[in-house]
mmCIF file of C-alpha atoms in Angstrom:
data_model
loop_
_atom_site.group_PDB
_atom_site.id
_atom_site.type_symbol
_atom_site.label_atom_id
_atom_site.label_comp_id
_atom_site.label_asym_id
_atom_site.label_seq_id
_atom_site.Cartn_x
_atom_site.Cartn_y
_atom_site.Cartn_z
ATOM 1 C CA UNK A 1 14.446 6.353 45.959
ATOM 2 C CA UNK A 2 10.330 5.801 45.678
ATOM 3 C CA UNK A 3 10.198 4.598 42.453
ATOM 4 C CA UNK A 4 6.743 4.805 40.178
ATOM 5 C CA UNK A 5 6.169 1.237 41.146
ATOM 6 C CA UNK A 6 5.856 2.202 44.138
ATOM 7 C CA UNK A 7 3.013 4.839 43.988
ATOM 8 C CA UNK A 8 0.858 2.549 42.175
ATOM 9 C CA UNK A 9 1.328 0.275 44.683
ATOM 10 C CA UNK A 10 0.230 2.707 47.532
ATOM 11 C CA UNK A 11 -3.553 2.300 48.404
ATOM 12 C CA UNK A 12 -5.827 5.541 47.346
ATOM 13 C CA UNK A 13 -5.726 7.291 50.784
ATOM 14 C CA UNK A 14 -1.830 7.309 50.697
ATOM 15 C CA UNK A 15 -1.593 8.013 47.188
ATOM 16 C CA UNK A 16 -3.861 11.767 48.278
ATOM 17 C CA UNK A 17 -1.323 12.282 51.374
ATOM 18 C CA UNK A 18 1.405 12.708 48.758
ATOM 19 C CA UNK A 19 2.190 15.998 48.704
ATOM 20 C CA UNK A 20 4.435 16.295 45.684
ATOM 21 C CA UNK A 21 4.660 14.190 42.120
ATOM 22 C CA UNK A 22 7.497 11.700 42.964
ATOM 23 C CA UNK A 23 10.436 11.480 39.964
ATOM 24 C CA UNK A 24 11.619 8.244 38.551
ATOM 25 C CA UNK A 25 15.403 7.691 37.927
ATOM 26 C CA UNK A 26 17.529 9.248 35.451
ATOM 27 C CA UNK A 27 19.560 7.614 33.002
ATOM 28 C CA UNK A 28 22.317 8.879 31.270
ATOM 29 C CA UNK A 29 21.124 7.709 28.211
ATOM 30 C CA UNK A 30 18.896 9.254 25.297
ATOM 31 C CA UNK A 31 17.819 6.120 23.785
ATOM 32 C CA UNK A 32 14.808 6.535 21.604
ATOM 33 C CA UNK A 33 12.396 3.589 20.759
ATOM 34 C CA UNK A 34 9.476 4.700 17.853
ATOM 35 C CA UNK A 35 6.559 2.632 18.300
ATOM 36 C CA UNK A 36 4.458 2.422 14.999
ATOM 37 C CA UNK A 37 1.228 0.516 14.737
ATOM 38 C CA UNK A 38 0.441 -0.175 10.952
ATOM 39 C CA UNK A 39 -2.789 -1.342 9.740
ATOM 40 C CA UNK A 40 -3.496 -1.359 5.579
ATOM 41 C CA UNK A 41 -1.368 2.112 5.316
ATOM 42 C CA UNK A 42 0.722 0.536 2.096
ATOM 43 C CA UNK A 43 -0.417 4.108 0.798
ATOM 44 C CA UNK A 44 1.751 6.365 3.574
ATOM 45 C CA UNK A 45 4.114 3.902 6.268
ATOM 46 C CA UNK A 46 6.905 4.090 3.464
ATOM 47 C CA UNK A 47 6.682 8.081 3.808
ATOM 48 C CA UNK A 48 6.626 7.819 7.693
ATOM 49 C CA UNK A 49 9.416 5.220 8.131
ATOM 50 C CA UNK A 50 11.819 7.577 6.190
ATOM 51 C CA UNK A 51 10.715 10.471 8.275
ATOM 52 C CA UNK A 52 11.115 8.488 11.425
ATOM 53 C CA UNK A 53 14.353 7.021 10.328
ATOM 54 C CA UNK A 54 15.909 10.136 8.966
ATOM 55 C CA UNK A 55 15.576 11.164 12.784
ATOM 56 C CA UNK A 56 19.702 10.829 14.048
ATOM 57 C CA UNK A 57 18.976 10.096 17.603
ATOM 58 C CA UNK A 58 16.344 7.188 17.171
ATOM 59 C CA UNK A 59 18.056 4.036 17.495
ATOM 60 C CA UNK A 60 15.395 1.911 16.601
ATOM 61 C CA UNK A 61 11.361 1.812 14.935
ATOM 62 C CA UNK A 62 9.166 -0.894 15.831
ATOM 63 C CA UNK A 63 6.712 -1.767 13.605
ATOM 64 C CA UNK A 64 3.588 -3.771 14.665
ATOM 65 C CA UNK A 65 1.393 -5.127 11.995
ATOM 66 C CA UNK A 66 -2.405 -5.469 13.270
ATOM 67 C CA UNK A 67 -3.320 -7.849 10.608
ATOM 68 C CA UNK A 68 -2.939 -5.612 6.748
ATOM 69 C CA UNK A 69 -4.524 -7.274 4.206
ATOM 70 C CA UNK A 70 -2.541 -4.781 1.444
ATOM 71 C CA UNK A 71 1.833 -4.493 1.035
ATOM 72 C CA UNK A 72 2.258 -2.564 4.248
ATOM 73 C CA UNK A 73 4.276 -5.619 5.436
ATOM 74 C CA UNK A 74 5.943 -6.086 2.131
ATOM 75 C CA UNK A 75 7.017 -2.051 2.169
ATOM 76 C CA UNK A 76 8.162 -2.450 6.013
ATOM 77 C CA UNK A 77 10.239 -5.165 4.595
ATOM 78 C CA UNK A 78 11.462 -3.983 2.009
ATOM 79 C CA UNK A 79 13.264 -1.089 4.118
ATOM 80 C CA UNK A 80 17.045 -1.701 4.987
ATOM 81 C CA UNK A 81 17.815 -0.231 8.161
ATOM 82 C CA UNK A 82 19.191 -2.223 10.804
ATOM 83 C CA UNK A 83 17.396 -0.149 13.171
ATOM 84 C CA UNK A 84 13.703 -1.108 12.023
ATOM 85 C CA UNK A 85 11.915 -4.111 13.304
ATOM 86 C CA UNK A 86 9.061 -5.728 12.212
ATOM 87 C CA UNK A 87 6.383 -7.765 14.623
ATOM 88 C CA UNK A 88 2.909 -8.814 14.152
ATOM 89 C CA UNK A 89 -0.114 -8.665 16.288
ATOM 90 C CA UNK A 90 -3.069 -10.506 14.865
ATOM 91 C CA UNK A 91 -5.521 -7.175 14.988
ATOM 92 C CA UNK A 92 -5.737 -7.480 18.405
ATOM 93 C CA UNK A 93 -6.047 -3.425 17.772
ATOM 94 C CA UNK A 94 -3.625 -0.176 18.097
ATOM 95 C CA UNK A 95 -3.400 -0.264 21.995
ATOM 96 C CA UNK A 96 -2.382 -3.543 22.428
ATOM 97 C CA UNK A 97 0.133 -3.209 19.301
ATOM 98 C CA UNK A 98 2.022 0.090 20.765
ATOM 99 C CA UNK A 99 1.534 -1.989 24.164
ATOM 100 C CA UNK A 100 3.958 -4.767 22.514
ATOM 101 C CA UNK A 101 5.940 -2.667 20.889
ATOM 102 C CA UNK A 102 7.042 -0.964 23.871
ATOM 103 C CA UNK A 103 7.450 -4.370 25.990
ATOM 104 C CA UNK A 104 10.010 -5.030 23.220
ATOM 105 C CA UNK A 105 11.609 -1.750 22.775
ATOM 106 C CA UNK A 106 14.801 -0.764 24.521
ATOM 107 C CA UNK A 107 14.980 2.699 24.643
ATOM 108 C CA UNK A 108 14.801 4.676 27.723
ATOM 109 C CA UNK A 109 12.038 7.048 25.880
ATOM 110 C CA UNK A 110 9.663 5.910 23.525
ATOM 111 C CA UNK A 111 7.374 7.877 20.751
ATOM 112 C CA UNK A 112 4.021 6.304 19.421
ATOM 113 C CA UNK A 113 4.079 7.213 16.145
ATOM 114 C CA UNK A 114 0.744 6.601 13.277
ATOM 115 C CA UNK A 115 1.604 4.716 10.224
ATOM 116 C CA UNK A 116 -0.131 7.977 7.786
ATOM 117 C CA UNK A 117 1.888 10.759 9.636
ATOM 118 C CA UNK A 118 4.956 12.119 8.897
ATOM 119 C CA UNK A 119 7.679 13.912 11.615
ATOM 120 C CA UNK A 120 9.523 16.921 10.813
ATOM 121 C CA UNK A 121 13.205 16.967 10.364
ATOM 122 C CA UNK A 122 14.786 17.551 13.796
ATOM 123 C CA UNK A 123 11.677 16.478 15.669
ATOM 124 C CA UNK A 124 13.324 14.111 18.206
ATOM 125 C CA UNK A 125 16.111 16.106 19.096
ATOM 126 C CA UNK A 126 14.218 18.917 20.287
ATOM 127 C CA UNK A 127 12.251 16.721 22.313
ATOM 128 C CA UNK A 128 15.640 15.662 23.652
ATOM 129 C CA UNK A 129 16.847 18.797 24.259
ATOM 130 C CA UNK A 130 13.571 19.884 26.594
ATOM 131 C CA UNK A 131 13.912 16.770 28.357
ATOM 132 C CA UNK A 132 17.991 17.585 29.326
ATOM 133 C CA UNK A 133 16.181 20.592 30.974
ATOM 134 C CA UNK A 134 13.506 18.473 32.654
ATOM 135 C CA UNK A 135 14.629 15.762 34.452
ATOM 136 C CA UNK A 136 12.109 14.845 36.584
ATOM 137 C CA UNK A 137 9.398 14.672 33.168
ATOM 138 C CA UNK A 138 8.146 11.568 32.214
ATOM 139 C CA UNK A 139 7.124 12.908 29.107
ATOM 140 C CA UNK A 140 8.355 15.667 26.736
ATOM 141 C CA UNK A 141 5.678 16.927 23.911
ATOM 142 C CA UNK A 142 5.895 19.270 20.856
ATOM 143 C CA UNK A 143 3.186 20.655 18.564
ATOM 144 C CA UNK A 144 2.005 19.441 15.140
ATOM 145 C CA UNK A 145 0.405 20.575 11.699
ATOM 146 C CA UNK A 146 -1.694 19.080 10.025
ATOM 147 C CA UNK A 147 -1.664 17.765 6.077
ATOM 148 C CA UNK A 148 -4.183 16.043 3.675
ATOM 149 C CA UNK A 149 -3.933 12.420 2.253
ATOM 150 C CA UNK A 150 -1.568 13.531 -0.550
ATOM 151 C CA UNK A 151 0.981 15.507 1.769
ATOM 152 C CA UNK A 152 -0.265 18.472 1.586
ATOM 153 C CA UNK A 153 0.116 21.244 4.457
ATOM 154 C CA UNK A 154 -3.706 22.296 5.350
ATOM 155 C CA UNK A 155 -2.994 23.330 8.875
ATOM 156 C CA UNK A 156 -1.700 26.971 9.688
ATOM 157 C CA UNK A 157 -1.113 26.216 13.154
ATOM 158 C CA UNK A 158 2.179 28.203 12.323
ATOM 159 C CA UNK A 159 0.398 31.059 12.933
ATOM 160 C CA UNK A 160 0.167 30.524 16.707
ATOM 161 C CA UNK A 161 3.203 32.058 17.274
ATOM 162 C CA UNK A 162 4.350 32.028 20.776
ATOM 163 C CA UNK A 163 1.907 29.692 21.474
ATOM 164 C CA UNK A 164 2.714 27.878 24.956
ATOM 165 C CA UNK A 165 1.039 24.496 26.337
ATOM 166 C CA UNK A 166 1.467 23.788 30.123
ATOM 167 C CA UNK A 167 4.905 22.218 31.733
ATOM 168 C CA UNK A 168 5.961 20.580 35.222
ATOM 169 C CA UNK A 169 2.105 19.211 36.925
ATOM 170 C CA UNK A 170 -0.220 19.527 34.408
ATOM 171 C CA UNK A 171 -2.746 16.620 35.387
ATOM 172 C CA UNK A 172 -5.381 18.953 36.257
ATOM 173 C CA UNK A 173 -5.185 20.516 33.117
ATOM 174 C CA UNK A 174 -4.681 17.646 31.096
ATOM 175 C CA UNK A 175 -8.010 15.946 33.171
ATOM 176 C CA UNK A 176 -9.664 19.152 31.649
ATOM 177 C CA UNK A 177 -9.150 18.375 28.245
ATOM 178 C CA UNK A 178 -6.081 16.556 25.676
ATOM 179 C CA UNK A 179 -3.822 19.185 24.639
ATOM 180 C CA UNK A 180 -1.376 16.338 23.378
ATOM 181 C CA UNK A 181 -3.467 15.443 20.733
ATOM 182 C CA UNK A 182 -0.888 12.996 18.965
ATOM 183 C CA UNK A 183 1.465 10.636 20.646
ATOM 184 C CA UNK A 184 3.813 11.333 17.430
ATOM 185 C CA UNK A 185 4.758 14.753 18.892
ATOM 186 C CA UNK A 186 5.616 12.894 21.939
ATOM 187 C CA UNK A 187 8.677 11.232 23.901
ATOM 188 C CA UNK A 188 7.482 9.282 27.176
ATOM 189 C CA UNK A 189 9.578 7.761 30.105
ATOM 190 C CA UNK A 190 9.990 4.226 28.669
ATOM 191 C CA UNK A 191 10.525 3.273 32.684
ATOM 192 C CA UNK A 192 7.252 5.700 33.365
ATOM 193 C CA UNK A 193 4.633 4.145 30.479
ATOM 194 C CA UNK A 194 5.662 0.374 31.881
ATOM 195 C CA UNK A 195 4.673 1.523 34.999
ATOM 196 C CA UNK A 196 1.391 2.631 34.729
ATOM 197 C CA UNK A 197 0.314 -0.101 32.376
ATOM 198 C CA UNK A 198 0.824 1.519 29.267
ATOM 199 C CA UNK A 199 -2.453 1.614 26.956
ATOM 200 C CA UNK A 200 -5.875 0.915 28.557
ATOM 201 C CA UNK A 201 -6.525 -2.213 25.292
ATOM 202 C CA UNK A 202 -10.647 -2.212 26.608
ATOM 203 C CA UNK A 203 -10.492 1.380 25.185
ATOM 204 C CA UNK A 204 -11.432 2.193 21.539
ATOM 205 C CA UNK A 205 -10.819 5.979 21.520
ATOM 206 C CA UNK A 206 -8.981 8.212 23.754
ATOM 207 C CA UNK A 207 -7.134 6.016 25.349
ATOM 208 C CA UNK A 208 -4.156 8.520 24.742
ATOM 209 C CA UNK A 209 -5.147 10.776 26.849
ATOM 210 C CA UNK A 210 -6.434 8.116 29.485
ATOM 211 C CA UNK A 211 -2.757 6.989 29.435
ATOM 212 C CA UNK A 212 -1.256 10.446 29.451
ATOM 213 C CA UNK A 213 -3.433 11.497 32.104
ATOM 214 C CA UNK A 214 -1.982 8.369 34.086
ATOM 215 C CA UNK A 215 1.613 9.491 33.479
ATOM 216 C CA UNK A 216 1.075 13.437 34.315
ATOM 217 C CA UNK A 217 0.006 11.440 38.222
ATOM 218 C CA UNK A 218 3.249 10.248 38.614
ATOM 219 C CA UNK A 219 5.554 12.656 37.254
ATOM 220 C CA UNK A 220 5.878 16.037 35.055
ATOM 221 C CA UNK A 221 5.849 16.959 32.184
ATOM 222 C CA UNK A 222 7.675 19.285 29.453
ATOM 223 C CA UNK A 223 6.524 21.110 26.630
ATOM 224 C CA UNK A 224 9.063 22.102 23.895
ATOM 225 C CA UNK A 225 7.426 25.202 21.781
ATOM 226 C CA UNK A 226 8.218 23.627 18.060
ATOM 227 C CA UNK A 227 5.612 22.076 15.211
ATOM 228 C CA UNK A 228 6.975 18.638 15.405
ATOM 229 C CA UNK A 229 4.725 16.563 13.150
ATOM 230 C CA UNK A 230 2.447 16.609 10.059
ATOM 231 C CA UNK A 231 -0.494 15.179 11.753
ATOM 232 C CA UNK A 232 -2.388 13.440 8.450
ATOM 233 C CA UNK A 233 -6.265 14.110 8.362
ATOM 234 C CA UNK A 234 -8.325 11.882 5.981
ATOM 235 C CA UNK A 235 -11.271 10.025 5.469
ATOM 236 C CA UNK A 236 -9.681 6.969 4.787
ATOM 237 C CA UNK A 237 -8.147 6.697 8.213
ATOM 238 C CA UNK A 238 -9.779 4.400 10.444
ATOM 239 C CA UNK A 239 -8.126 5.957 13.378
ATOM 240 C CA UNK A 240 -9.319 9.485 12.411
ATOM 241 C CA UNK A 241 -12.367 11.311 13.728
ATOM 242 C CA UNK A 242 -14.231 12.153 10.394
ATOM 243 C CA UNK A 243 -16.670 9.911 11.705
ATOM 244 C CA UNK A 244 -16.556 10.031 15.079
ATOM 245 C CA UNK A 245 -19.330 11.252 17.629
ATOM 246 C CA UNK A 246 -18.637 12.840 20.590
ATOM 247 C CA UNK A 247 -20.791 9.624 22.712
ATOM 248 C CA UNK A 248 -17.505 8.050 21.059
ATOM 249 C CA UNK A 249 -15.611 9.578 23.042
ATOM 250 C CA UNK A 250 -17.676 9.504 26.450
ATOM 251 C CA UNK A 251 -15.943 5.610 27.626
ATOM 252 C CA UNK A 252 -12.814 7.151 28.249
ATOM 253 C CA UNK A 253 -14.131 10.517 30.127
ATOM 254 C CA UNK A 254 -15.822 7.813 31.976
ATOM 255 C CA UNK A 255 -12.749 5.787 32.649
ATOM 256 C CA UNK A 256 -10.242 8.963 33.198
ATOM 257 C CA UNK A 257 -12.772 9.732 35.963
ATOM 258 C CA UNK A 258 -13.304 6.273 37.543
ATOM 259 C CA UNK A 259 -9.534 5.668 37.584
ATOM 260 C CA UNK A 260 -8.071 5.207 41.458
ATOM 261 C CA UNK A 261 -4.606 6.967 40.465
ATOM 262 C CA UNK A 262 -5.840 9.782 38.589
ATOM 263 C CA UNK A 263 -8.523 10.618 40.886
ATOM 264 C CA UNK A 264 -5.585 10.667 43.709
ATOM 265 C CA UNK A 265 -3.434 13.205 42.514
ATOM 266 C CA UNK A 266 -6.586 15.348 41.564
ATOM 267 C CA UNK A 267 -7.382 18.450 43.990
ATOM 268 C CA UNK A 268 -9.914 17.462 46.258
ATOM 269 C CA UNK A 269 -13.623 18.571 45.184
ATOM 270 C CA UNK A 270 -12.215 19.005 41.419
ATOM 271 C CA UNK A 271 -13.296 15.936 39.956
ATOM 272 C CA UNK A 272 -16.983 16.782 38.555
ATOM 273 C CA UNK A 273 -15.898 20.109 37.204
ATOM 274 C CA UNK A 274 -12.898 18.980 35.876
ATOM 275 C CA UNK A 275 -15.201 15.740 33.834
ATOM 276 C CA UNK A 276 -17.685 18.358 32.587
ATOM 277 C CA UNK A 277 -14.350 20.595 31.174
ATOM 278 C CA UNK A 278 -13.363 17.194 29.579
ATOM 279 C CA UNK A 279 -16.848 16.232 28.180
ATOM 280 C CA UNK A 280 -16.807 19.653 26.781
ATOM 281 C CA UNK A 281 -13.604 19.908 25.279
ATOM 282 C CA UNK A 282 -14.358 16.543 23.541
ATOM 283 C CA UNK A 283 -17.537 17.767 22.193
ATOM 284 C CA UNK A 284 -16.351 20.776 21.095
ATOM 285 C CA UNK A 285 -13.457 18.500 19.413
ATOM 286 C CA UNK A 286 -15.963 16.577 17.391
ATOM 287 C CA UNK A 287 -17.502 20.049 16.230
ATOM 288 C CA UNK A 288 -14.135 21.142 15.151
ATOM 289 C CA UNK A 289 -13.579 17.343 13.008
ATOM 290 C CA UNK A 290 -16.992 17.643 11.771
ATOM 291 C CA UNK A 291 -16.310 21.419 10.338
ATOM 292 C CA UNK A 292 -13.159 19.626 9.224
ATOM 293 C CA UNK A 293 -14.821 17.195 6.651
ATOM 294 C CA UNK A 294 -17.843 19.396 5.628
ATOM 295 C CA UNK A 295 -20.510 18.211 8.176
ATOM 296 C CA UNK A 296 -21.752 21.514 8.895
ATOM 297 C CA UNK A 297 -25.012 20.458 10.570
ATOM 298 C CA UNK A 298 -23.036 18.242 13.051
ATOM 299 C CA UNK A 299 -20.945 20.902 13.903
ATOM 300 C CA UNK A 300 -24.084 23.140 14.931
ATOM 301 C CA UNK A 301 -25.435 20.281 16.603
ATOM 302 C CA UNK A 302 -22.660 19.341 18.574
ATOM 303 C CA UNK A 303 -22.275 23.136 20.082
ATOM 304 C CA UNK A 304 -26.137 23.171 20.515
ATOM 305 C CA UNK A 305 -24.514 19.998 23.324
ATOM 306 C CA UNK A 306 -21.689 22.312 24.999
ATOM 307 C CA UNK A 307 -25.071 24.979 25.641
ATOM 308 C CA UNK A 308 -26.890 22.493 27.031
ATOM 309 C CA UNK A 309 -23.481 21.711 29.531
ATOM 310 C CA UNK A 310 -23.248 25.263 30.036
ATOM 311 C CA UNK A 311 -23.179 28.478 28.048
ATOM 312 C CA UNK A 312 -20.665 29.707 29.578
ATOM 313 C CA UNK A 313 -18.073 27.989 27.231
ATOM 314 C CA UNK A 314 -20.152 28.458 24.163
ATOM 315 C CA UNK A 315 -18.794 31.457 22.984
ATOM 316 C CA UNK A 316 -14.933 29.470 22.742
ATOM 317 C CA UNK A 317 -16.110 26.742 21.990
ATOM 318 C CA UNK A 318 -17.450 28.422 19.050
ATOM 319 C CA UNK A 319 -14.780 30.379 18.417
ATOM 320 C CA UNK A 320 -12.646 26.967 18.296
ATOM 321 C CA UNK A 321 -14.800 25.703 15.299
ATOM 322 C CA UNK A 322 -14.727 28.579 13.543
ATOM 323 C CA UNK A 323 -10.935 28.737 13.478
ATOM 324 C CA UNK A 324 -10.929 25.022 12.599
ATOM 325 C CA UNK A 325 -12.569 26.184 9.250
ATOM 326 C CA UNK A 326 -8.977 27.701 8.685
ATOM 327 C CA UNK A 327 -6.924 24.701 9.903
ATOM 328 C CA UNK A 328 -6.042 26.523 13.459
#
C-alpha cells in the first residue's frame, strides 16, 4: 500500500499524474490525542481542560506551555487526571508547541485545541462517529459557536440549520478559502499530520489552513453537521483577529500558493483564481472581525479591497459582514 510518505516523496510531475487522493492505513483504534498550546490563559485553560477531559473517548490532553508568566502552569498542575500531560516549550510559539505535542502524542487522531475555548459535551464522539463512515479521511471536522470572554454564547450560528460544509476532496475548495476555521472542531490523521510536516513554525497566522490545505492533498476529508465548540472571541487573545489586518494574513496565501504538494493536486490552470478566492475570503474575514469588535471604518475599508479584486464578490462579501453584526 502507497503510503502518504510516499507521495511526498514523489517529485511534482508524478505527484500531477496521480489521478486519485491515495488513503493511508486504517487502524482499528479510536485513540484521541488533544493538543493544547497555553500561553498566560490562567483566566480560561481550567474551563477548557474540564471540557476536554469530560470528553469519554480522549485518552489523553497534552498541554504545552509557551513560556506563561501568570498560574496557567500552576492550574494545569493542579488538575488530577492521569490522562493530562504537561510539557514546556520556551515560547518558541503555537506552531511549534502543537508541533511537539503531537510528536509526543499517541493517539491515532489528534485535535488542536486553544487554551480560551471550550468543546461541547459529546464533541469527540461525533467526530468519531463520521470518521467510522469515512475511512479513507484524514481529517473529520464539525462546526462551532462562538462566546465572549466571560462564557457567554454571542454566536447564533445555530440558526444555520442544515447547514453543510464540503466532504471527500475538498482541496480546491479549501485553497479557495478556510471553512475549518478552528482546529478545536477538528480530529486529524495522527499518521496523516506527521506526514506532511505538521505546522509550517515560519508562519505567524494561517498556518491552519496552510496545514489543512496540505492534508486535503493527500487524503479526504469528512464533515460531521454538529456545533462542536464554543469558539472564544476577545480582545485579550493574542491569537485572535481583533487586531489583525488582512496584509496579516497575505504570508500564508503566499505560501499555500508556492507550496510543491498543494499546487500538485490542484486542477491545472486553477491556481491564480483559486489565490484571488483565498485573498478574498481572507479580506472579507478581517471585515467580518473588524465589525466584530466595533471597527466600523475598517470594515468599509476592507470591502472597498474585495471591489478593487473584483466586484463581482462584493455583494457576499458584504452580505457576510453584515450577518457577522449578528454573530452568523
Amino acid at each position: 500500500m502507497i503510503t502518504a510518505e510516499d507521495v511526498l516523496d514523489l517529485p511534482v510531475s508524478s505527484r500531477v499524474a496521480t489521478p486519485a487522493r491515495l488513503p493511508l492505513p486504517v487502524g482499528s483504534t479510536t485513540s484521541v490525542s488533544v493538543v493544547i498550546p497555553a500561553k498566560n490563559v490562567a483566566a480560561y485553560v481550567g474551563e477548557t481542560l474540564a471540557s476536554a477531559l469530560a470528553q469519554g473517548e480522549v485518552t489523553e490532553v497534552i498541554v504545552v506551555d509557551d513560556g506563561s508568566t501568570d498560574n496557567t502552569i500552576a492550574i494545569v498542575r493542579a488538575i488530577r487526571d492521569p490522562r493530562l500531560r504537561l510539557m514546556t516549550n520556551d515560547s518558541a510559539g503555537v506552531s511549534a508547541a502543537r508541533n511537539l505535542g503531537a510528536r509526543h502524542a499517541s493517539g491515532e487522531w489528534l485535535l488542536f485545541l486553544d487554551a480560551d475555548d471550550r468543546m461541547r459535551p459529546g464533541a469527540v464522539a461525533a467526530l468519531l462517529a463520521a470518521a467510522r463512515g469515512a475511512p479513507r479521511a484524514v481529517l473529520v471536522y464539525g462546526d462551532y459557536n462562538t462566546i465572549d470572554s466571560e462564557g457567554r454564547q454571542i454566536g447564533r450560528r445555530n440558526l444555520l440549520k442544515g447547514r453543510r460544509k464540503p466532504s471527500g476532496d475538498v482541496l480546491t475548495r479549501l485553497a479557495a478559502g478556510n471553512f475549518i476555521v478552528n482546529g478545536g472542531i477538528a480530529l486529524a490523521r495522527a499518521e496523516a499530520f506527521r506526514a506532511i510536516g505538521g505546522f509550517d513554525t515560519s508562519l505567524r497566522y494561517c498556518e491552519d489552513w496552510h496545514c489543512w490545505c496540505r492534508l486535503a492533498a493527500i487524503g479526504e476529508f469528512e464533515f460531521a453537521p454538529k456545533l462542536l465548540l464554543d469558539y472564544r472571541l476577545h480582545t485579550a487573545n493574542t491569537m485572535n483577529a481583533a487586531i489583525r489586518t488582512p496584509q496579516d494574513f497575505f504570508p500564508a496565501i503566499a505560501r499555500v500558493f508556492d507550496d510543491g504538494l498543494i499546487l500538485a493536486r490542484l486542477p491545472e490552470g486553477t491556481a491564480a483564481r483559486l489565490r484571488q478566492a483565498a485573498e478574498i475570503h481572507l479580506v472579507t474575514y478581517s471585515a467580518m472581525q473588524a465589525v466584530r469588535f466595533g471597527r466600523y471604518r475598517e470594515a468599509f475599508t476592507y470591502l472597498g479591497m474585495v471591489g478593487r479584486r473584483s466586484l463581482n464578490p462584493l455583494p457576499r462579501s458584504a452580505l457576510r459582514v453584515a450577518l457577522a453584526c449578528f454573530g452568523i
